[in-house]
């Protein structure tokens, strides 16, 4: 793994949280996106060479909706940049970490992503995302 690509924060209302985090960081989000397949609306703030992602559920079908019910707003996942997501996913599976999907899929910012269950990582939901230039 190369570095922290972004930190994901679960929020109830993306518009309100965009305003709040814009004040906190003193800059606007550089990207907003609807991920309909995951029932999510997201926005991204860039801070140096890392990012903060805000995630709002579109509906009760969203995993973020369940997270908000159980834990409330707050840090949801940490995403790490990798060179080769397929190889890294295999390596982690072989080490006994539990992936949430069998294969990577296209997530926000058109990046290939996959997640590992917090049960297998001391409570941290881990996202891998592959660099864009691959
Ligand atoms: Zn993420």
mmCIF file of C-alpha atoms and ligand atoms in Angstrom:
data_model
loop_
_atom_site.group_PDB
_atom_site.id
_atom_site.type_symbol
_atom_site.label_atom_id
_atom_site.label_comp_id
_atom_site.label_asym_id
_atom_site.label_seq_id
_atom_site.Cartn_x
_atom_site.Cartn_y
_atom_site.Cartn_z
ATOM 1 C CA UNK A 1 0.000 0.000 0.000
ATOM 2 C CA UNK A 2 1.286 3.420 -0.928
ATOM 3 C CA UNK A 3 -0.487 6.040 1.152
ATOM 4 C CA UNK A 4 -3.842 7.124 2.525
ATOM 5 C CA UNK A 5 -5.891 8.142 -0.518
ATOM 6 C CA UNK A 6 -8.824 9.472 1.476
ATOM 7 C CA UNK A 7 -10.840 9.234 4.661
ATOM 8 C CA UNK A 8 -14.567 8.525 4.262
ATOM 9 C CA UNK A 9 -17.017 10.308 6.562
ATOM 10 C CA UNK A 10 -20.684 9.252 6.831
ATOM 11 C CA UNK A 11 -23.080 12.215 6.909
ATOM 12 C CA UNK A 12 -26.860 12.577 7.048
ATOM 13 C CA UNK A 13 -27.179 15.614 4.790
ATOM 14 C CA UNK A 14 -24.533 16.180 2.130
ATOM 15 C CA UNK A 15 -25.505 19.774 1.395
ATOM 16 C CA UNK A 16 -25.208 20.783 5.050
ATOM 17 C CA UNK A 17 -21.987 18.816 5.504
ATOM 18 C CA UNK A 18 -20.460 20.260 2.317
ATOM 19 C CA UNK A 19 -21.047 23.690 3.861
ATOM 20 C CA UNK A 20 -19.635 22.629 7.226
ATOM 21 C CA UNK A 21 -16.487 21.016 5.795
ATOM 22 C CA UNK A 22 -16.007 23.918 3.354
ATOM 23 C CA UNK A 23 -15.744 26.178 6.409
ATOM 24 C CA UNK A 24 -13.491 23.705 8.218
ATOM 25 C CA UNK A 25 -11.071 23.339 5.289
ATOM 26 C CA UNK A 26 -11.598 26.847 3.878
ATOM 27 C CA UNK A 27 -12.206 25.401 0.401
ATOM 28 C CA UNK A 28 -15.047 23.905 -1.597
ATOM 29 C CA UNK A 29 -15.328 20.251 -2.599
ATOM 30 C CA UNK A 30 -13.677 19.608 -5.981
ATOM 31 C CA UNK A 31 -16.042 16.824 -6.946
ATOM 32 C CA UNK A 32 -19.624 15.655 -6.350
ATOM 33 C CA UNK A 33 -21.072 12.410 -7.585
ATOM 34 C CA UNK A 34 -24.137 10.173 -7.300
ATOM 35 C CA UNK A 35 -23.273 6.490 -7.029
ATOM 36 C CA UNK A 36 -26.759 5.141 -7.737
ATOM 37 C CA UNK A 37 -25.686 1.475 -7.688
ATOM 38 C CA UNK A 38 -24.565 1.967 -4.077
ATOM 39 C CA UNK A 39 -27.414 4.347 -3.176
ATOM 40 C CA UNK A 40 -24.903 7.058 -2.288
ATOM 41 C CA UNK A 41 -24.169 10.704 -2.928
ATOM 42 C CA UNK A 42 -20.561 11.672 -2.299
ATOM 43 C CA UNK A 43 -18.363 14.752 -2.373
ATOM 44 C CA UNK A 44 -14.587 15.065 -2.196
ATOM 45 C CA UNK A 45 -12.302 17.694 -0.704
ATOM 46 C CA UNK A 46 -8.639 17.738 -1.654
ATOM 47 C CA UNK A 47 -6.079 18.398 1.086
ATOM 48 C CA UNK A 48 -2.524 18.196 -0.184
ATOM 49 C CA UNK A 49 -2.121 14.762 -1.731
ATOM 50 C CA UNK A 50 -4.959 13.190 0.223
ATOM 51 C CA UNK A 51 -8.710 13.685 0.326
ATOM 52 C CA UNK A 52 -11.798 13.608 2.515
ATOM 53 C CA UNK A 53 -14.902 11.914 1.110
ATOM 54 C CA UNK A 54 -18.358 12.718 2.493
ATOM 55 C CA UNK A 55 -20.961 9.975 2.008
ATOM 56 C CA UNK A 56 -24.719 10.535 2.223
ATOM 57 C CA UNK A 57 -27.229 7.688 1.792
ATOM 58 C CA UNK A 58 -29.738 8.117 -1.068
ATOM 59 C CA UNK A 59 -32.153 5.685 0.561
ATOM 60 C CA UNK A 60 -32.546 3.123 3.313
ATOM 61 C CA UNK A 61 -30.945 0.525 1.017
ATOM 62 C CA UNK A 62 -27.563 2.210 1.440
ATOM 63 C CA UNK A 63 -24.952 0.669 3.726
ATOM 64 C CA UNK A 64 -24.329 4.222 4.942
ATOM 65 C CA UNK A 65 -27.941 4.434 6.125
ATOM 66 C CA UNK A 66 -27.349 1.383 8.341
ATOM 67 C CA UNK A 67 -24.041 2.813 9.551
ATOM 68 C CA UNK A 68 -25.724 6.113 10.540
ATOM 69 C CA UNK A 69 -28.427 4.227 12.453
ATOM 70 C CA UNK A 70 -25.882 2.142 14.343
ATOM 71 C CA UNK A 71 -23.063 4.607 14.910
ATOM 72 C CA UNK A 72 -24.205 8.061 13.830
ATOM 73 C CA UNK A 73 -22.188 10.465 11.737
ATOM 74 C CA UNK A 74 -18.413 10.124 11.687
ATOM 75 C CA UNK A 75 -15.439 8.368 10.154
ATOM 76 C CA UNK A 76 -16.682 5.429 8.086
ATOM 77 C CA UNK A 77 -13.598 4.103 6.280
ATOM 78 C CA UNK A 78 -9.960 4.729 5.439
ATOM 79 C CA UNK A 79 -8.927 4.279 1.804
ATOM 80 C CA UNK A 80 -5.404 3.282 0.795
ATOM 81 C CA UNK A 81 -3.945 3.735 -2.664
ATOM 82 C CA UNK A 82 -2.460 0.636 -4.293
ATOM 83 C CA UNK A 83 -0.636 0.075 -7.595
ATOM 84 C CA UNK A 84 -2.374 -3.185 -8.496
ATOM 85 C CA UNK A 85 -5.683 -3.713 -6.748
ATOM 86 C CA UNK A 86 -6.144 -7.276 -8.007
ATOM 87 C CA UNK A 87 -2.760 -8.380 -6.673
ATOM 88 C CA UNK A 88 -3.228 -6.533 -3.369
ATOM 89 C CA UNK A 89 -6.716 -8.006 -2.908
ATOM 90 C CA UNK A 90 -5.323 -11.523 -3.408
ATOM 91 C CA UNK A 91 -2.490 -10.834 -0.982
ATOM 92 C CA UNK A 92 -4.892 -9.630 1.735
ATOM 93 C CA UNK A 93 -7.282 -12.549 1.171
ATOM 94 C CA UNK A 94 -4.349 -14.930 1.576
ATOM 95 C CA UNK A 95 -3.471 -13.167 4.839
ATOM 96 C CA UNK A 96 -6.984 -13.907 6.111
ATOM 97 C CA UNK A 97 -8.646 -10.510 5.677
ATOM 98 C CA UNK A 98 -12.297 -10.634 4.626
ATOM 99 C CA UNK A 99 -13.254 -8.803 1.419
ATOM 100 C CA UNK A 100 -16.798 -7.442 1.101
ATOM 101 C CA UNK A 101 -16.883 -8.353 -2.612
ATOM 102 C CA UNK A 102 -15.107 -11.076 -4.575
ATOM 103 C CA UNK A 103 -13.652 -8.641 -7.103
ATOM 104 C CA UNK A 104 -12.904 -4.895 -7.289
ATOM 105 C CA UNK A 105 -15.520 -2.624 -8.873
ATOM 106 C CA UNK A 106 -15.703 0.933 -10.180
ATOM 107 C CA UNK A 107 -16.378 3.386 -7.364
ATOM 108 C CA UNK A 108 -16.256 7.162 -6.970
ATOM 109 C CA UNK A 109 -13.924 9.164 -9.226
ATOM 110 C CA UNK A 110 -14.006 6.214 -11.643
ATOM 111 C CA UNK A 111 -11.436 4.324 -9.583
ATOM 112 C CA UNK A 112 -11.327 0.587 -9.040
ATOM 113 C CA UNK A 113 -12.087 -0.070 -5.378
ATOM 114 C CA UNK A 114 -12.734 -2.865 -2.909
ATOM 115 C CA UNK A 115 -13.416 -3.026 0.824
ATOM 116 C CA UNK A 116 -12.325 -5.308 3.653
ATOM 117 C CA UNK A 117 -14.611 -6.094 6.573
ATOM 118 C CA UNK A 118 -13.820 -4.196 9.794
ATOM 119 C CA UNK A 119 -14.231 -7.491 11.689
ATOM 120 C CA UNK A 120 -10.919 -8.590 10.181
ATOM 121 C CA UNK A 121 -9.072 -5.270 10.605
ATOM 122 C CA UNK A 122 -9.505 -4.247 14.263
ATOM 123 C CA UNK A 123 -12.671 -2.303 13.523
ATOM 124 C CA UNK A 124 -11.382 -0.226 10.594
ATOM 125 C CA UNK A 125 -13.321 -0.543 7.345
ATOM 126 C CA UNK A 126 -10.457 -0.603 4.822
ATOM 127 C CA UNK A 127 -10.881 0.490 1.209
ATOM 128 C CA UNK A 128 -8.285 -0.174 -1.460
ATOM 129 C CA UNK A 129 -8.287 2.047 -4.516
ATOM 130 C CA UNK A 130 -6.107 1.775 -7.553
ATOM 131 C CA UNK A 131 -4.183 4.708 -8.932
ATOM 132 C CA UNK A 132 -5.901 6.286 -11.953
ATOM 133 C CA UNK A 133 -2.934 5.879 -14.270
ATOM 134 C CA UNK A 134 -3.266 2.081 -14.445
HETATM 135 ZN ZN1 LIG B 1 -13.982 5.889 -0.073
#
